[in-house]
Amino acid sequence: MIEHPAILIDTTLCTGCERCVAACKQVNELGHDRPWRGQQAVDSLSATRYCTILRRPGRRYVRQQCRHCLEPACVSACLVGAMQKTPEGPVIYDPHKCMGCRYCLVACPYGIPRYDWDRAVPYVRKCTLCYARLKPGEAPACVESCPEKAALFGPRDAMLAEAHRRLEAGRGKYLKHVDGEHEVGGSSVLYLSDVPLDFLAWQPNLDDRPLPQRTWASLAKVPPIIVGVAGLMTGLHWIIGRRMKAALESAAQASPSPAGNDDAPAPSPGDEEHHA
Amino acid sequence: MLDRLSLLKTILWALVGVLAAVSVVRFAFGLGAVTNLSDAAPWGLWVALDVMAGVALAAGGFVVAAAVYVFHLEQYRPFVRAAILTALLGYAAVAAGLLYDLGLPWHIWHPMIYWQHHSVLFEVALCVMFYLTVLALEFAPAVLEHPCFARPAFQTIARGLRQATLPLVVAGIVLSTLHQSSLGSLFLITPYRLHALWYSPILYVLFFVSAVALGLATLIAESLLSSFFYRHKAPLRLLSGLGLGAAVVLALYALLRLGDLAWRGQLGACFDGSWLSRMFLFEMALSTLIPMALLCVPRVRSSLAGLALCAGLIVAGMVLYRVDVCLVAFARPEGSGYFPTWMEIAVSLGLLAACVLVFLFLVERLRVYDDPHVRGAPQPSYDPATLHNLLPDELAAPRRYSLAALLGGCLAVVFLPLGAPQPVATAALPARAAAGIAENRQGEPGQTLAFAVPDRPLPADAQPASLLVIDGNRDGQMVLFNHGAHIGRMGRHESCALCHHLSLPLDRNTSCFECHRDVYGPTPLFRHESHVKALGGNAGCRQCHADDSLPKTYETSTACDQCHRLQVASAALVPAPAARWHPAPGYVDAMHGLCVNCHEKSAREAPEHYSPLLSRCDHCHDPDRAEQRQPLAPSRP
C-alpha cells in the first residue's frame, strides 16, 4: 500500500458521467438512495452516497467526497477515536467505537460526514478512500471507474507534482491554485479547476491553519487549569479562613462581647492587612 | 381545590407521561422518527438545551460551594444544599438527555475506555462523569441524615464524607471550570460555520463567565420559586447579594464579549442590520445589558419582583446564548432550516419535569432548605375529641398524578408517528412496467393501447403487451405512458432532452404537467375542433354535451377522463417484477444505455442496414469542441 495516497481531480476533464458515483455505490454496497430532509438534492452526499458530482454553471462538474485531510477535524473531534487517521493516510471510521454524538458532522470544514437518520441503529457514513481496496494495491473505485482520467491516484507528493506540472503546462487553462494543497493543513483529495471551488467548504478562503490546533489551544490549558484552580482554591480557603479567625480573635480581644453574627459581611482584605 | 404545589406536580407528571410515550418511539425507531435533525443540522434542541444549557443552569452548585467553602461567605450556607441538589439533578438530566440524543446510547460508557485526549468532547465527557460523582458525594450526607440511614455504618460514611467536603468542593470547582469552559471550546473547531459575532478564540472564557452568571441567576430563580410554591418567605437580603454578584459577573462578561468583538474588528457587524446581528443585539440585551443595569439599582435588587425579573432575563438570555451558538448562528446550507419537532420539545420538557419532581420529592423529605414549611411538619392523624380522621386521603395525590401521567402519555400516543421514519420524498418515484392486455383500436395510432379487465371477455384481436406505467407528476398516480408516441410527436431523437434533460441518477424528469397543463383542471388548451373531427362531426356533440338543456360549457360537459381513461386501475394490471421498476433514466443513461448499445448490437448483426457510426463516441461528442464540453454535438452525416 502506498504511503500518503491522494486523489488528484482535474475538474476540467470531468464530464459528469457519474460512473464514479455508481462505482462507489457498488463497492460500498450503498444500495438505493434514501434521501433525508435537509438534503439539497436527490443526488447530494448522503448516508447512501459517499461521493457525488456537483454540477456548476458552464458545464463544470466537480466531484464531492471526503478530503481525507492531513490533520482531520473529525478525527480530533471524535471523543472515542471512532474516526481514525490511518498511518497510511485515509480517514476511516470504526462503527464499534462510535457513540453517535455527531460532533464529526459538526466539525468537518467541508461538511462531508453523513448520518443514518432513518435507522434505529445509526452510523456515520463517509468515503474511506476505499481503504480495504488500497491494501492489496488497488486504486479507489471512483478513480478506477473514471473514463476520462479526470481523477488520478498516487502518492500525494507525486500528485502535487503532477498538479503543478499541469498548472505550468496548461497556462491560463486553470486557476493558479491546487485546492487542498494547504487548506486547513492540506488534504489528500486535490483539485485543479478553472472555476473557484469555494462551494466545497463552508466558507471561501479556508485558512492554512489545521482546525485541531484551534481546539488544542484550549485543551493544552487543561493541566495548568487543574493545578492552578485547585491550588488557588485551596490557598484562598486557607488564607481567608486564617484571616477571618485572626480578625475574630482580635475583635474578641478588643471587646469581650461576642462580635458580629453569621450574616456579618466577611472582613474586607484591607481590614485584614492590619490584623495579619 | 388544588393548591398550587399539587397543581404544579400534576402538570409535571403529565409532562413525564408524554416523555414516556415519546421515549418508546425514539428508541424503537431512531432519531429520525422523532426529531427534525438532518445532516445539515446534526445537533438540535437536545444538545443546545439539555446539554449546553443544562450544564450551565447547574453552575449554581459550584459557585455557591466556592462562595461558602472557599471564600467563607457563611451567610450563603443555607443555599448550599439546594444548589448542590440542583446541580446533581441538572447533570443527571444532562446524562439522560444524552441518552436520547446519542445515536448509539448503549455506547455512552465508551469514553471511559476509548480515550481520545485531543477531543474537547472527551474532556467534557470525563469532567461531567467525575463531577456527577463528586456532586453525588457532596449531597450524600444530606441523604444519610434521613432516619432510614440511622445505622452506625451509614453514619461513619456520612462523617467521612463530611470530612472530605473541602477536597470534594475543590474538585467540583476544578471540574466545573474545565467543562463549563470546554462547552465553548467545542465550537473552536468550527470557525467556518459559526457566525463571526459568536465565534471567538476566547469562546471558552465567555462560556465559563456566562455560566457563573447563569448559575447565580438560577439560584435566585429557584429560591423564589420554592418560596412561591411552599409559601415561605424568600431570604430577600441574601438573594439581593446574589443579584449583586450576578451583576458584577455580567459586567465582566459584557466587557469580555464586546472587547473581544472590538479586538477582532467585528463591532460593526453588530449593526449591519442582518437578521443575525439583530439576534445578537437581542441576546446581549436580554442576557446581559438589561439585567445588569436593573441589578445595579438597589431598589430593584431588593424587591422580589425586580429579582424575579432579572433572574428570568439572565436565565432566558444565557440559555439563548447557547442556543444561538449551537443552532441559530451555526451555518447550514440554504434552505435546510431546523426547527425542533413537538417531540423534541416534549423530551426536553419531560426531562425538566422529571428533575423538578425528584427535586420536590427530596426537599420534602430531606433537610435541603432550612425551612420546616417545606418538609411538611407531622400532623395529628385524628382529632382526639371526635376521633375523626384528619389526614387527607393518602392515595388521592398518587391517584391524581398517575392519572395525569397516563393522560399525558395517551395524548402523546395520539400524535406520535408510530413507525419507522421514511426517506423524505425528494426522490422521483419509479416508473413501472406492467404486463397488460392490449386492445387494438383501428385508425388511432396514438391511442392503440387499452386495458382489459381480467373478468371481462377479451376482444378477439387483443394481444398481451408490455406497457409502461409512470408516475410522471410524482403524485402517486400511475398513468399509462406511450413512449413511442411521445418520441414521434415531440420531434424524433432531438426530443430526448425535453424530458430526460440531465443525467442524474434518480433524475426528476420533466413531469407530465409541464406539457399537459390541462391534466388537473379546466383549460384553454382543450382543442374543440380536433375533438369534433375525431368524434364524427355534428353527430358526436352529444358524446360530450349529453344534456341539451344545459349550456355547453366545460363544467357541464363529460369529464376528460371519461374518455381518456389513462388512469390505470391497478386491478387490471399484473405488475412486472420489482426489478423492472426504476426511475426514468437520465439523459446520458438514456442515450448511452438505449441508443448507443442498441445501435452497436444492430450494426454488428446487420451491418448492411445499420451504420456503426452511432456507436462511436465522436459521432455525438465533437472532439473539435471538447473544451466546450458539449454533451451532444449535432450529428455528423
XYZ file of C-alpha atoms in Angstrom, chain A:
276
model
C 0.000 0.000 0.000
C 1.416 3.362 -0.964
C 2.241 5.939 1.695
C 0.038 9.015 1.835
C -2.191 8.153 -1.102
C -4.020 11.036 -2.728
C -6.504 11.669 -5.493
C -5.962 14.482 -7.961
C -9.162 15.596 -9.660
C -8.901 17.711 -12.786
C -12.353 19.230 -12.971
C -11.779 20.472 -16.497
C -11.744 16.883 -17.698
C -14.794 15.658 -15.806
C -17.862 15.140 -17.982
C -20.200 14.450 -15.105
C -20.966 10.909 -16.215
C -21.196 9.778 -12.577
C -19.539 6.439 -13.147
C -17.513 7.212 -10.038
C -20.746 7.560 -8.080
C -22.033 4.281 -9.448
C -18.739 2.507 -8.722
C -18.642 3.953 -5.206
C -22.181 2.816 -4.541
C -21.363 -0.646 -5.779
C -18.100 -1.078 -3.891
C -19.525 0.231 -0.633
C -22.814 -1.638 -1.149
C -24.810 1.507 -0.538
C -27.950 0.446 -2.345
C -30.834 2.704 -3.195
C -30.783 6.306 -2.122
C -32.704 7.186 0.992
C -32.913 10.963 0.709
C -33.303 12.676 4.071
C -34.622 16.083 4.965
C -32.175 18.929 4.721
C -30.651 17.296 1.688
C -30.139 19.809 -1.077
C -31.000 17.461 -3.911
C -31.715 13.826 -4.539
C -28.112 13.312 -5.524
C -26.429 15.247 -2.717
C -23.983 13.457 -0.491
C -25.956 11.262 1.842
C -25.669 8.186 4.002
C -26.188 6.225 0.790
C -23.842 8.281 -1.396
C -20.222 8.791 -0.360
C -19.283 10.745 -3.432
C -21.321 12.795 -5.812
C -20.979 15.125 -8.761
C -21.829 18.767 -8.148
C -22.995 20.495 -11.304
C -21.851 24.082 -11.621
C -22.731 26.706 -14.198
C -20.985 26.379 -17.531
C -20.986 22.586 -17.593
C -18.488 22.229 -14.803
C -18.657 19.020 -12.856
C -16.930 18.722 -9.500
C -16.785 15.529 -7.541
C -17.524 15.997 -3.854
C -16.165 13.452 -1.398
C -14.242 13.193 1.866
C -10.989 15.143 1.569
C -9.005 12.895 3.915
C -7.329 15.926 5.489
C -3.788 15.574 6.724
C -4.954 16.908 10.099
C -8.627 15.996 10.112
C -11.044 17.971 12.276
C -13.391 14.990 12.520
C -10.651 12.777 13.952
C -9.655 15.332 16.562
C -13.322 15.888 17.406
C -14.221 12.234 17.930
C -14.126 11.579 21.665
C -13.784 7.807 21.414
C -11.452 7.626 18.447
C -14.017 6.077 16.122
C -12.810 8.406 13.376
C -9.225 7.464 12.722
C -6.449 8.813 10.572
C -4.712 5.645 9.447
C -0.912 5.697 9.346
C -1.153 5.390 5.563
C -3.406 8.419 5.249
C -7.085 7.609 4.660
C -9.529 8.704 7.356
C -11.645 5.726 8.318
C -14.478 5.039 10.748
C -14.896 2.339 13.355
C -18.610 1.759 13.990
C -17.893 -0.386 17.052
C -16.443 2.566 18.953
C -18.853 5.268 17.793
C -21.326 6.689 20.336
C -23.317 8.640 17.807
C -22.599 12.109 19.190
C -22.228 13.519 15.657
C -19.512 16.002 16.648
C -17.664 14.909 13.490
C -20.564 16.184 11.374
C -20.353 19.479 13.232
C -16.586 19.766 12.975
C -15.887 18.962 9.306
C -14.946 22.165 7.438
C -16.194 20.613 4.200
C -19.448 19.267 5.619
C -18.789 15.717 4.447
C -19.861 13.096 7.031
C -23.436 11.898 6.839
C -25.644 10.053 9.301
C -28.154 7.195 9.094
C -31.009 9.352 10.335
C -33.687 6.867 9.418
C -32.123 3.913 11.236
C -32.695 2.834 14.835
C -29.008 1.816 14.936
C -27.357 4.662 13.046
C -23.757 5.084 11.996
C -21.672 7.856 10.473
C -21.190 7.412 6.736
C -18.435 8.770 4.588
C -15.843 7.910 1.994
C -12.923 5.823 3.286
C -10.763 6.289 0.192
C -11.579 2.589 -0.407
C -9.196 1.708 2.422
C -9.894 -2.006 2.027
C -9.057 -1.850 -1.691
C -5.872 0.133 -1.159
C -4.307 -2.647 0.902
C -3.978 -5.153 -1.936
C -2.694 -2.305 -4.085
C -5.820 -1.346 -5.994
C -6.931 2.217 -6.645
C -10.143 3.653 -5.155
C -13.210 2.580 -7.127
C -14.084 6.136 -8.162
C -10.675 6.717 -9.704
C -10.610 3.377 -11.428
C -14.027 3.878 -12.990
C -13.312 7.340 -14.419
C -13.441 7.012 -18.225
C -11.971 10.462 -18.816
C -8.995 10.063 -16.462
C -10.241 13.160 -14.708
C -9.116 11.636 -11.426
C -5.614 10.306 -10.787
C -4.459 8.268 -7.849
C -0.981 8.003 -6.376
C 1.309 9.224 -3.593
C 0.440 12.744 -2.502
C 3.857 14.139 -3.455
C 3.551 12.735 -6.962
C 0.003 14.056 -7.304
C 1.087 17.521 -6.197
C 3.975 17.416 -8.631
C 1.600 16.401 -11.432
C -0.810 19.159 -10.443
C 1.913 21.778 -10.602
C 3.163 20.331 -13.879
C -0.317 20.764 -15.343
C -0.570 24.275 -13.947
C 2.673 25.113 -15.714
C 1.820 23.324 -18.950
C -1.778 24.472 -19.274
C -1.001 28.105 -18.582
C -4.253 30.018 -18.311
C -6.345 26.897 -18.505
C -6.537 26.558 -14.724
C -6.845 28.864 -11.778
C -3.343 29.012 -10.403
C -4.112 27.060 -7.275
C -4.221 23.433 -6.202
C -7.271 23.181 -3.960
C -6.370 21.072 -0.942
C -2.636 21.651 -1.024
C -2.563 23.904 2.024
C -6.179 24.482 3.151
C -6.733 23.563 6.812
C -3.347 21.889 6.776
C -3.744 20.148 3.443
C -5.877 17.275 2.249
C -5.459 14.072 0.268
C -8.056 14.933 -2.356
C -6.642 17.673 -4.560
C -8.454 19.674 -7.203
C -7.348 21.502 -10.302
C -10.036 23.732 -11.677
C -10.766 26.650 -13.963
C -13.544 27.893 -11.699
C -13.334 28.724 -7.984
C -14.162 25.751 -5.786
C -15.336 27.829 -2.809
C -18.568 25.898 -2.669
C -16.806 22.765 -1.451
C -16.225 24.251 2.008
C -18.435 26.128 4.454
C -16.610 29.354 3.633
C -14.366 30.520 0.829
C -10.668 31.027 1.510
C -10.005 28.499 4.221
C -7.116 29.265 6.484
C -3.986 27.114 6.225
C -4.055 26.521 9.979
C -5.255 22.999 10.803
C -8.519 23.036 12.745
C -7.381 20.658 15.521
C -4.809 23.263 16.531
C -7.619 25.639 17.421
C -9.166 23.320 19.983
C -5.767 22.160 21.172
C -5.063 25.777 22.131
C -7.701 25.448 24.837
C -7.142 21.757 25.623
C -3.456 22.346 26.312
C -4.521 24.626 29.138
C -6.292 21.805 30.982
C -3.380 20.601 33.175
C -2.400 24.144 34.237
C -6.071 24.906 34.962
C -6.393 21.797 37.123
C -3.274 22.602 39.121
C -3.894 26.354 39.145
C -7.556 26.326 40.134
C -7.090 23.578 42.719
C -4.103 25.381 44.231
C -5.787 28.770 44.124
C -8.979 27.499 45.720
C -7.195 25.584 48.472
C -4.914 28.550 49.096
C -7.785 31.029 49.221
C -9.698 28.759 51.567
C -6.737 28.610 53.899
C -5.748 32.280 53.746
C -9.252 33.674 54.087
C -10.046 31.203 56.850
C -6.915 32.146 58.771
C -7.515 35.864 58.418
C -11.135 35.549 59.455
C -10.079 33.621 62.520
C -7.450 36.243 63.330
C -9.999 39.022 62.828
C -12.476 37.312 65.134
C -9.831 36.752 67.782
C -8.623 40.337 67.706
C -12.209 41.564 67.762
C -12.843 39.350 70.771
C -9.776 40.800 72.495
C -10.836 44.361 71.690
C -14.371 43.904 73.073
C -15.194 40.864 75.165
C -18.811 40.792 73.917
C -19.312 38.340 71.024
C -18.809 40.261 67.816
C -20.971 40.024 64.739
C -23.272 37.275 63.691
C -23.384 34.870 60.829
C -24.751 37.480 58.488
C -21.927 39.940 59.006
C -20.071 40.519 55.754
C -16.644 38.955 55.528
C -13.905 41.337 56.571
C -12.511 43.080 53.538
C -8.916 42.329 52.654
C -7.932 45.902 53.521
C -9.029 45.424 57.105
C -7.248 42.155 57.388
C -3.924 43.598 56.431
C -3.776 45.371 59.773
C -4.623 42.312 61.801
C -2.388 39.880 59.987
